[in-house]
PDB file of C-alpha atoms in Angstrom:
ATOM      1  CA  ASP A 142      21.733   9.364 -18.185  1.00 74.00           C
ATOM      2  CA  ALA A 143      20.442   8.578 -21.396  1.00 82.00           C
ATOM      3  CA  ASN A 144      22.366   9.132 -24.676  1.00 93.00           C
ATOM      4  CA  VAL A 145      18.974   8.587 -27.457  1.00 96.00           C
ATOM      5  CA  VAL A 146      15.336   9.130 -26.770  1.00 96.00           C
ATOM      6  CA  VAL A 147      13.073   7.456 -28.955  1.00 96.00           C
ATOM      7  CA  LEU A 148      10.083   9.597 -28.495  1.00 95.00           C
ATOM      8  CA  ALA A 149       6.481   7.636 -30.551  1.00 89.00           C
ATOM      9  CA  ASN A 150       4.225   9.824 -28.600  1.00 69.00           C
ATOM     10  CA  PHE A 151       1.742  11.549 -30.772  1.00 64.00           C
ATOM     11  CA  CYS A 152       0.480   8.588 -32.928  1.00 64.00           C
ATOM     12  CA  ASN A 153      -2.970   9.667 -32.172  1.00 68.00           C
ATOM     13  CA  ASP A 154      -2.922  13.305 -32.379  1.00 72.00           C
ATOM     14  CA  GLY A 155      -4.414  13.500 -35.747  1.00 70.00           C
ATOM     15  CA  ARG A 156      -6.800  10.383 -35.144  1.00 68.00           C
ATOM     16  CA  ASN A 157      -8.363  12.006 -31.514  1.00 71.00           C
ATOM     17  CA  ALA A 158      -9.515  14.726 -33.919  1.00 68.00           C
ATOM     18  CA  ALA A 159     -11.390  12.229 -35.428  1.00 67.00           C
ATOM     19  CA  TYR A 160     -13.168  10.665 -33.261  1.00 68.00           C
ATOM     20  CA  CYS A 161     -12.786  13.080 -30.269  1.00 68.00           C
ATOM     21  CA  PRO A 162     -16.356  14.751 -29.556  1.00 61.00           C
ATOM     22  CA  HIS A 163     -16.584  18.145 -31.252  1.00 64.00           C
ATOM     23  CA  GLU A 164     -16.888  19.747 -27.361  1.00 64.00           C
ATOM     24  CA  CYS A 165     -13.503  19.045 -26.787  1.00 66.00           C
ATOM     25  CA  TYR A 166     -12.131  21.850 -29.260  1.00 63.00           C
ATOM     26  CA  GLY A 167     -14.419  23.867 -28.264  1.00 63.00           C
ATOM     27  CA  GLU A 168     -17.380  25.716 -30.150  1.00 65.00           C
ATOM     28  CA  GLY A 169     -16.689  22.855 -33.052  1.00 65.00           C
ATOM     29  CA  ASN A 170     -13.338  24.527 -34.095  1.00 73.00           C
ATOM     30  CA  VAL A 171     -11.889  20.288 -34.830  1.00 75.00           C
ATOM     31  CA  PRO A 172      -9.172  20.929 -36.741  1.00 76.00           C
ATOM     32  CA  THR A 173      -8.799  18.348 -39.688  1.00 79.00           C
ATOM     33  CA  VAL A 174      -6.086  16.342 -39.274  1.00 80.00           C
ATOM     34  CA  MET A 175      -2.898  18.284 -40.986  1.00 86.00           C
ATOM     35  CA  GLU A 176      -3.946  20.885 -38.230  1.00 83.00           C
ATOM     36  CA  THR A 177      -2.989  18.600 -36.030  1.00 84.00           C
ATOM     37  CA  THR A 178       0.587  18.514 -36.754  1.00 89.00           C
ATOM     38  CA  ASP A 179       0.459  22.432 -35.131  1.00 88.00           C
ATOM     39  CA  ILE A 180      -0.005  20.847 -31.769  1.00 86.00           C
ATOM     40  CA  THR A 181       1.817  17.683 -32.600  1.00 90.00           C
ATOM     41  CA  ALA A 182       4.629  19.789 -32.800  1.00 93.00           C
ATOM     42  CA  GLU A 183       4.152  21.577 -30.375  1.00 93.00           C
ATOM     43  CA  GLY A 184       4.213  19.232 -27.664  1.00 92.00           C
ATOM     44  CA  LEU A 185       7.780  17.557 -29.284  1.00 95.00           C
ATOM     45  CA  LYS A 186       9.312  20.780 -29.292  1.00 96.00           C
ATOM     46  CA  ARG A 187       8.571  20.616 -25.591  1.00 96.00           C
ATOM     47  CA  THR A 188       9.248  17.225 -24.973  1.00 96.00           C
ATOM     48  CA  ILE A 189      13.064  17.675 -27.529  1.00 97.00           C
ATOM     49  CA  ARG A 190      13.474  21.296 -25.303  1.00 98.00           C
ATOM     50  CA  ALA A 191      13.420  19.481 -21.587  1.00 98.00           C
ATOM     51  CA  ILE A 192      15.171  16.585 -22.860  1.00 97.00           C
ATOM     52  CA  HIS A 193      18.023  19.045 -24.108  1.00 97.00           C
ATOM     53  CA  LYS A 194      17.457  21.344 -20.946  1.00 97.00           C
ATOM     54  CA  GLU A 195      19.104  17.961 -18.371  1.00 96.00           C
ATOM     55  CA  ASN A 196      21.593  16.643 -21.769  1.00 96.00           C
ATOM     56  CA  PRO A 197      22.392  18.340 -25.195  1.00 96.00           C
ATOM     57  CA  SER A 198      24.021  15.772 -25.759  1.00 95.00           C
ATOM     58  CA  VAL A 199      21.774  13.189 -25.747  1.00 96.00           C
ATOM     59  CA  VAL A 200      20.673  12.594 -29.602  1.00 97.00           C
ATOM     60  CA  VAL A 201      16.588  12.686 -29.559  1.00 97.00           C
ATOM     61  CA  LEU A 202      14.801  10.183 -32.692  1.00 97.00           C
ATOM     62  CA  VAL A 203      11.370  10.927 -33.263  1.00 97.00           C
ATOM     63  CA  LEU A 204       9.490   7.974 -35.104  1.00 96.00           C
ATOM     64  CA  ALA A 205       7.115   8.180 -37.595  1.00 94.00           C
ATOM     65  CA  ARG A 206       3.810   7.321 -37.427  1.00 91.00           C
ATOM     66  CA  TYR A 207       2.861   4.663 -38.583  1.00 89.00           C
ATOM     67  CA  SER A 208       0.369   3.500 -40.978  1.00 87.00           C
ATOM     68  CA  ASP A 209      -3.422   3.071 -39.857  1.00 85.00           C
ATOM     69  CA  ALA A 210      -4.844  -0.843 -39.956  1.00 86.00           C
ATOM     70  CA  LYS A 211      -7.860  -1.318 -42.407  1.00 86.00           C
ATOM     71  CA  GLN A 212      -9.522  -5.354 -42.137  1.00 82.00           C
ATOM     72  CA  ILE A 213      -7.602  -5.702 -38.140  1.00 79.00           C
ATOM     73  CA  LEU A 214      -4.305  -6.657 -39.616  1.00 89.00           C
ATOM     74  CA  TYR A 215      -3.159  -4.852 -42.785  1.00 89.00           C
ATOM     75  CA  VAL A 216      -2.195  -1.291 -43.755  1.00 89.00           C
ATOM     76  CA  ASN A 217      -4.930   0.625 -44.564  1.00 88.00           C
ATOM     77  CA  ASP A 218      -3.456   1.902 -48.565  1.00 88.00           C
ATOM     78  CA  ARG A 219      -6.197   4.412 -48.792  1.00 87.00           C
ATOM     79  CA  THR A 220      -5.126   6.710 -46.385  1.00 85.00           C
ATOM     80  CA  GLU A 221      -1.396   5.819 -46.819  1.00 88.00           C
ATOM     81  CA  ASP A 222      -0.300   9.057 -48.637  1.00 89.00           C
ATOM     82  CA  ASP A 223      -2.387  11.471 -45.505  1.00 88.00           C
ATOM     83  CA  THR A 224       0.117   9.664 -43.044  1.00 89.00           C
ATOM     84  CA  HIS A 225       3.296  10.370 -45.853  1.00 92.00           C
ATOM     85  CA  LYS A 226       2.089  13.518 -45.332  1.00 93.00           C
ATOM     86  CA  LEU A 227       1.581  14.171 -41.856  1.00 91.00           C
ATOM     87  CA  ASN A 228       4.992  11.886 -41.035  1.00 93.00           C
ATOM     88  CA  ALA A 229       6.290  14.791 -43.399  1.00 95.00           C
ATOM     89  CA  ALA A 230       5.064  17.931 -42.062  1.00 94.00           C
ATOM     90  CA  ILE A 231       5.938  16.814 -38.108  1.00 94.00           C
ATOM     91  CA  LYS A 232       9.592  16.297 -40.406  1.00 96.00           C
ATOM     92  CA  LYS A 233       9.842  19.347 -40.692  1.00 96.00           C
ATOM     93  CA  LYS A 234       8.273  21.152 -37.836  1.00 95.00           C
ATOM     94  CA  VAL A 235      11.391  19.113 -35.584  1.00 95.00           C
ATOM     95  CA  GLU A 236      13.986  18.809 -37.629  1.00 93.00           C
ATOM     96  CA  THR A 237      14.941  22.385 -37.107  1.00 95.00           C
ATOM     97  CA  GLU A 238      15.746  21.113 -32.979  1.00 97.00           C
ATOM     98  CA  PRO A 239      19.062  20.712 -32.345  1.00 97.00           C
ATOM     99  CA  ASN A 240      20.691  17.179 -32.371  1.00 97.00           C
ATOM    100  CA  THR A 241      16.976  15.748 -33.047  1.00 97.00           C
ATOM    101  CA  HIS A 242      16.673  13.131 -36.347  1.00 97.00           C
ATOM    102  CA  PHE A 243      13.224  11.810 -37.314  1.00 97.00           C
ATOM    103  CA  VAL A 244      13.031   8.005 -37.816  1.00 97.00           C
ATOM    104  CA  ASP A 245      10.958   6.762 -41.406  1.00 94.00           C
ATOM    105  CA  PHE A 246       9.612   3.691 -41.911  1.00 93.00           C
ATOM    106  CA  GLN A 247       7.031   2.251 -43.844  1.00 91.00           C
ATOM    107  CA  PHE A 248       4.809  -1.015 -43.100  1.00 91.00           C
ATOM    108  CA  PRO A 249       4.695  -3.425 -46.369  1.00 90.00           C
ATOM    109  CA  VAL A 250       0.921  -3.466 -47.520  1.00 86.00           C
ATOM    110  CA  ASP A 251      -0.793  -7.032 -47.398  1.00 85.00           C
ATOM    111  CA  VAL A 252       1.160  -8.505 -44.888  1.00 88.00           C
ATOM    112  CA  PRO A 253       0.177  -8.855 -41.707  1.00 90.00           C
ATOM    113  CA  MET A 254       1.007  -6.080 -39.205  1.00 90.00           C
ATOM    114  CA  PHE A 255      -1.011  -5.256 -36.311  1.00 90.00           C
ATOM    115  CA  GLN A 256      -2.221  -7.345 -33.705  1.00 88.00           C
ATOM    116  CA  THR A 257      -5.412  -8.982 -33.496  1.00 87.00           C
ATOM    117  CA  LEU A 258      -6.226  -8.549 -29.348  1.00 85.00           C
ATOM    118  CA  ASN A 259      -5.165  -3.981 -29.588  1.00 82.00           C
ATOM    119  CA  THR A 260      -6.556  -3.425 -32.662  1.00 80.00           C
ATOM    120  CA  GLY A 261      -4.301  -0.630 -34.754  1.00 83.00           C
ATOM    121  CA  HIS A 262      -1.169  -0.997 -32.608  1.00 87.00           C
ATOM    122  CA  ALA A 263       1.872  -2.869 -34.866  1.00 90.00           C
ATOM    123  CA  ASN A 264       2.568  -6.459 -34.260  1.00 91.00           C
ATOM    124  CA  CYS A 265       5.658  -7.780 -33.402  1.00 88.00           C
ATOM    125  CA  ARG A 266       6.364  -7.788 -37.140  1.00 89.00           C
ATOM    126  CA  GLY A 267       5.832  -4.119 -36.954  1.00 91.00           C
ATOM    127  CA  ASP A 268       7.470  -4.121 -33.919  1.00 90.00           C
ATOM    128  CA  LYS A 269      10.300  -5.420 -35.198  1.00 89.00           C
ATOM    129  CA  LEU A 270      10.419  -3.315 -38.515  1.00 90.00           C
ATOM    130  CA  MET A 271       9.959   0.458 -36.260  1.00 93.00           C
ATOM    131  CA  ALA A 272      13.399  -1.391 -34.397  1.00 92.00           C
ATOM    132  CA  GLU A 273      15.327  -1.598 -37.273  1.00 91.00           C
ATOM    133  CA  ALA A 274      14.733   2.234 -39.179  1.00 93.00           C
ATOM    134  CA  VAL A 275      15.514   3.482 -35.444  1.00 95.00           C
ATOM    135  CA  VAL A 276      19.128   0.984 -34.791  1.00 93.00           C
ATOM    136  CA  ASN A 277      19.898   2.182 -39.066  1.00 92.00           C
ATOM    137  CA  ALA A 278      19.437   5.688 -37.594  1.00 95.00           C
ATOM    138  CA  MET A 279      21.751   5.563 -35.063  1.00 95.00           C
ATOM    139  CA  TYR A 280      24.444   4.318 -37.711  1.00 93.00           C
ATOM    140  CA  GLU A 281      22.904   6.453 -39.954  1.00 93.00           C
ATOM    141  CA  HIS A 282      23.973   9.471 -37.267  1.00 93.00           C
ATOM    142  CA  LYS A 283      27.053   7.911 -35.953  1.00 91.00           C
ATOM    143  CA  VAL A 284      25.404   7.629 -32.599  1.00 92.00           C
ATOM    144  CA  ILE A 285      26.331   3.559 -33.323  1.00 91.00           C
ATOM    145  CA  SER A 286      29.614   3.224 -35.048  1.00 87.00           C
ATOM    146  CA  THR A 287      27.975  -0.454 -36.848  1.00 78.00           C
ATOM    147  CA  GLY A 288      24.525  -1.407 -37.765  1.00 70.00           C
ATOM    148  CA  LEU A 289      23.163  -4.554 -36.260  1.00 70.00           C
ATOM    149  CA  ASN A 290      21.962  -7.111 -38.258  1.00 67.00           C
ATOM    150  CA  LEU A 291      18.944  -7.728 -37.256  1.00 59.00           C
ATOM    151  CA  GLY A 292      18.157 -10.719 -39.338  1.00 62.00           C
ATOM    152  CA  ASP A 293      16.588 -12.326 -42.355  1.00 59.00           C
ATOM    153  CA  GLU A 294      14.947  -9.303 -44.773  1.00 58.00           C
ATOM    154  CA  GLU A 295      12.886 -12.053 -46.285  1.00 59.00           C
ATOM    155  CA  CYS A 296      11.001 -13.230 -42.205  1.00 59.00           C
ATOM    156  CA  LEU A 297       8.484 -10.041 -43.011  1.00 55.00           C
ATOM    157  CA  ALA A 298       6.551 -11.521 -45.292  1.00 52.00           C
ATOM    158  CA  ARG A 299       6.773 -15.076 -43.943  1.00 57.00           C
ATOM    159  CA  MET A 300       3.573 -16.232 -41.595  1.00 59.00           C
ATOM    160  CA  ASP A 301       5.822 -18.163 -39.712  1.00 56.00           C
ATOM    161  CA  CYS A 302       8.188 -15.266 -38.776  1.00 53.00           C
ATOM    162  CA  GLY A 303       8.988 -15.548 -35.071  1.00 45.00           C
TER     163      GLY A 303
END
Protein backbone atom coordinates (compact mmCIF):
# COMPACT_ATOMS: atom_id res chain seq x y z
CA ASP A 1 0.00 0.00 0.00
CA ALA A 2 1.36 3.37 -1.02
CA ASN A 3 1.01 6.52 1.05
CA VAL A 4 1.99 8.82 -1.82
CA VAL A 5 1.80 8.49 -5.58
CA VAL A 6 3.60 10.91 -7.91
CA LEU A 7 2.12 11.29 -11.38
CA ALA A 8 4.44 12.64 -14.05
CA ASN A 9 2.80 11.27 -17.13
CA PHE A 10 1.33 14.18 -19.04
CA CYS A 11 4.53 15.80 -20.29
CA ASN A 12 4.02 14.87 -23.95
CA ASP A 13 0.29 15.42 -24.43
CA GLY A 14 0.73 18.93 -25.83
CA ARG A 15 3.76 17.94 -27.86
CA ASN A 16 1.85 15.09 -29.47
CA ALA A 17 -0.66 17.58 -30.84
CA ALA A 18 2.15 19.60 -32.38
CA TYR A 19 4.13 16.70 -33.85
CA CYS A 20 1.67 13.86 -34.36
CA PRO A 21 0.38 13.20 -37.88
CA HIS A 22 -2.82 15.18 -38.21
CA GLU A 23 -4.88 12.14 -39.13
CA CYS A 24 -4.44 10.98 -35.51
CA TYR A 25 -7.06 13.56 -34.54
CA GLY A 26 -9.43 12.94 -37.43
CA GLU A 27 -10.55 15.36 -40.12
CA GLY A 28 -7.67 17.74 -39.46
CA ASN A 29 -9.00 18.94 -36.11
CA VAL A 30 -5.67 19.16 -34.33
CA PRO A 31 -5.95 20.73 -30.87
CA THR A 32 -3.64 23.51 -29.77
CA VAL A 33 -1.28 22.77 -26.90
CA MET A 34 -3.66 24.53 -24.49
CA GLU A 35 -6.64 22.57 -25.85
CA THR A 36 -4.82 19.35 -24.95
CA THR A 37 -5.18 20.27 -21.28
CA ASP A 38 -8.74 18.91 -21.36
CA ILE A 39 -7.41 15.57 -22.63
CA THR A 40 -4.60 15.62 -20.07
CA ALA A 41 -6.85 16.54 -17.15
CA GLU A 42 -9.34 13.82 -18.03
CA GLY A 43 -6.58 11.19 -18.08
CA LEU A 44 -5.11 12.45 -14.82
CA LYS A 45 -8.51 12.54 -13.10
CA ARG A 46 -9.27 8.96 -14.18
CA THR A 47 -5.92 7.84 -12.79
CA ILE A 48 -6.38 9.80 -9.54
CA ARG A 49 -9.88 8.43 -9.07
CA ALA A 50 -8.71 4.87 -9.70
CA ILE A 51 -5.99 5.32 -7.08
CA HIS A 52 -8.45 6.75 -4.57
CA LYS A 53 -10.96 3.98 -5.28
CA GLU A 54 -8.33 1.54 -4.01
CA ASN A 55 -7.21 3.74 -1.12
CA PRO A 56 -8.79 7.17 -0.53
CA SER A 57 -6.07 8.20 1.92
CA VAL A 58 -3.29 8.07 -0.67
CA VAL A 59 -1.86 11.51 -1.40
CA VAL A 60 -1.52 12.04 -5.14
CA LEU A 61 1.08 14.55 -6.30
CA VAL A 62 0.81 15.68 -9.91
CA LEU A 63 4.24 16.83 -11.07
CA ALA A 64 4.35 19.86 -13.36
CA ARG A 65 5.60 19.49 -16.90
CA TYR A 66 9.14 20.73 -17.15
CA SER A 67 10.43 23.22 -19.66
CA ASP A 68 11.24 22.55 -23.27
CA ALA A 69 14.89 22.21 -24.23
CA LYS A 70 16.93 24.33 -26.60
CA GLN A 71 20.40 23.57 -27.91
CA ILE A 72 19.90 20.11 -26.36
CA LEU A 73 20.95 21.08 -22.80
CA TYR A 74 19.27 24.33 -21.83
CA VAL A 75 15.78 25.62 -21.03
CA ASN A 76 14.02 27.08 -24.05
CA ASP A 77 13.16 30.55 -22.78
CA ARG A 78 10.96 31.20 -25.86
CA THR A 79 8.44 28.56 -24.72
CA GLU A 80 8.62 29.14 -20.94
CA ASP A 81 5.46 31.22 -20.89
CA ASP A 82 3.56 28.45 -22.69
CA THR A 83 4.85 25.87 -20.20
CA HIS A 84 3.72 28.04 -17.27
CA LYS A 85 0.26 28.49 -18.84
CA LEU A 86 -0.06 24.76 -19.49
CA ASN A 87 0.92 23.90 -15.91
CA ALA A 88 -1.48 26.51 -14.49
CA ALA A 89 -4.34 25.06 -16.56
CA ILE A 90 -3.59 21.49 -15.46
CA LYS A 91 -3.29 22.59 -11.83
CA LYS A 92 -6.70 24.28 -11.96
CA LYS A 93 -8.29 21.19 -13.51
CA VAL A 94 -6.92 18.65 -11.00
CA GLU A 95 -6.66 20.59 -7.75
CA THR A 96 -10.32 19.94 -6.93
CA GLU A 97 -9.67 16.20 -6.68
CA PRO A 98 -9.51 15.09 -3.03
CA ASN A 99 -6.11 14.42 -1.50
CA THR A 100 -4.42 15.67 -4.68
CA HIS A 101 -1.80 18.39 -5.00
CA PHE A 102 0.02 19.94 -7.94
CA VAL A 103 3.81 20.08 -7.62
CA ASP A 104 5.19 23.05 -9.51
CA PHE A 105 8.86 23.79 -10.11
CA GLN A 106 11.04 25.62 -12.61
CA PHE A 107 14.33 24.72 -14.20
CA PRO A 108 16.87 27.54 -14.14
CA VAL A 109 17.82 29.13 -17.45
CA ASP A 110 21.43 28.98 -18.72
CA VAL A 111 22.29 25.86 -16.69
CA PRO A 112 22.46 22.47 -18.45
CA MET A 113 19.27 20.71 -17.31
CA PHE A 114 18.79 18.12 -20.08
CA GLN A 115 20.44 14.89 -21.18
CA THR A 116 22.55 14.72 -24.30
CA LEU A 117 21.81 11.11 -25.27
CA ASN A 118 18.06 11.23 -24.65
CA THR A 119 17.29 14.77 -25.71
CA GLY A 120 14.40 16.64 -24.15
CA HIS A 121 14.62 14.62 -20.93
CA ALA A 122 15.96 16.02 -17.66
CA ASN A 123 19.50 15.14 -16.61
CA CYS A 124 20.46 14.26 -13.03
CA ARG A 125 20.44 17.96 -12.11
CA GLY A 126 16.86 18.25 -13.36
CA ASP A 127 15.92 15.02 -11.60
CA LYS A 128 17.31 16.39 -8.34
CA LEU A 129 15.28 19.59 -8.71
CA MET A 130 12.08 17.60 -9.36
CA ALA A 131 12.77 15.30 -6.39
CA GLU A 132 13.30 18.33 -4.17
CA ALA A 133 9.98 19.80 -5.35
CA VAL A 134 8.20 16.52 -4.49
CA VAL A 135 9.78 16.36 -1.02
CA ASN A 136 8.87 20.00 -0.38
CA ALA A 137 5.27 19.33 -1.47
CA MET A 138 5.07 16.33 0.87
CA TYR A 139 6.30 18.52 3.72
CA GLU A 140 3.98 21.40 2.81
CA HIS A 141 0.95 19.09 2.72
CA LYS A 142 1.97 17.34 5.95
CA VAL A 143 2.71 13.96 4.38
CA ILE A 144 6.10 14.06 6.08
CA SER A 145 6.83 15.91 9.29
CA THR A 146 10.24 17.25 8.32
CA GLY A 147 11.83 18.09 5.02
CA LEU A 148 15.05 16.59 3.81
CA ASN A 149 18.39 18.28 3.41
CA LEU A 150 19.02 17.61 -0.25
CA GLY A 151 22.39 19.34 -0.38
CA ASP A 152 23.88 22.58 -1.44
CA GLU A 153 21.49 24.79 -3.45
CA GLU A 154 24.48 26.23 -5.28
CA CYS A 155 24.99 22.81 -6.83
CA LEU A 156 22.53 23.54 -9.63
CA ALA A 157 24.77 26.26 -11.00
CA ARG A 158 28.01 24.27 -10.77
CA MET A 159 29.17 22.39 -13.83
CA ASP A 160 30.94 19.78 -11.66
CA CYS A 161 27.84 18.95 -9.62
CA GLY A 162 27.68 15.24 -8.93
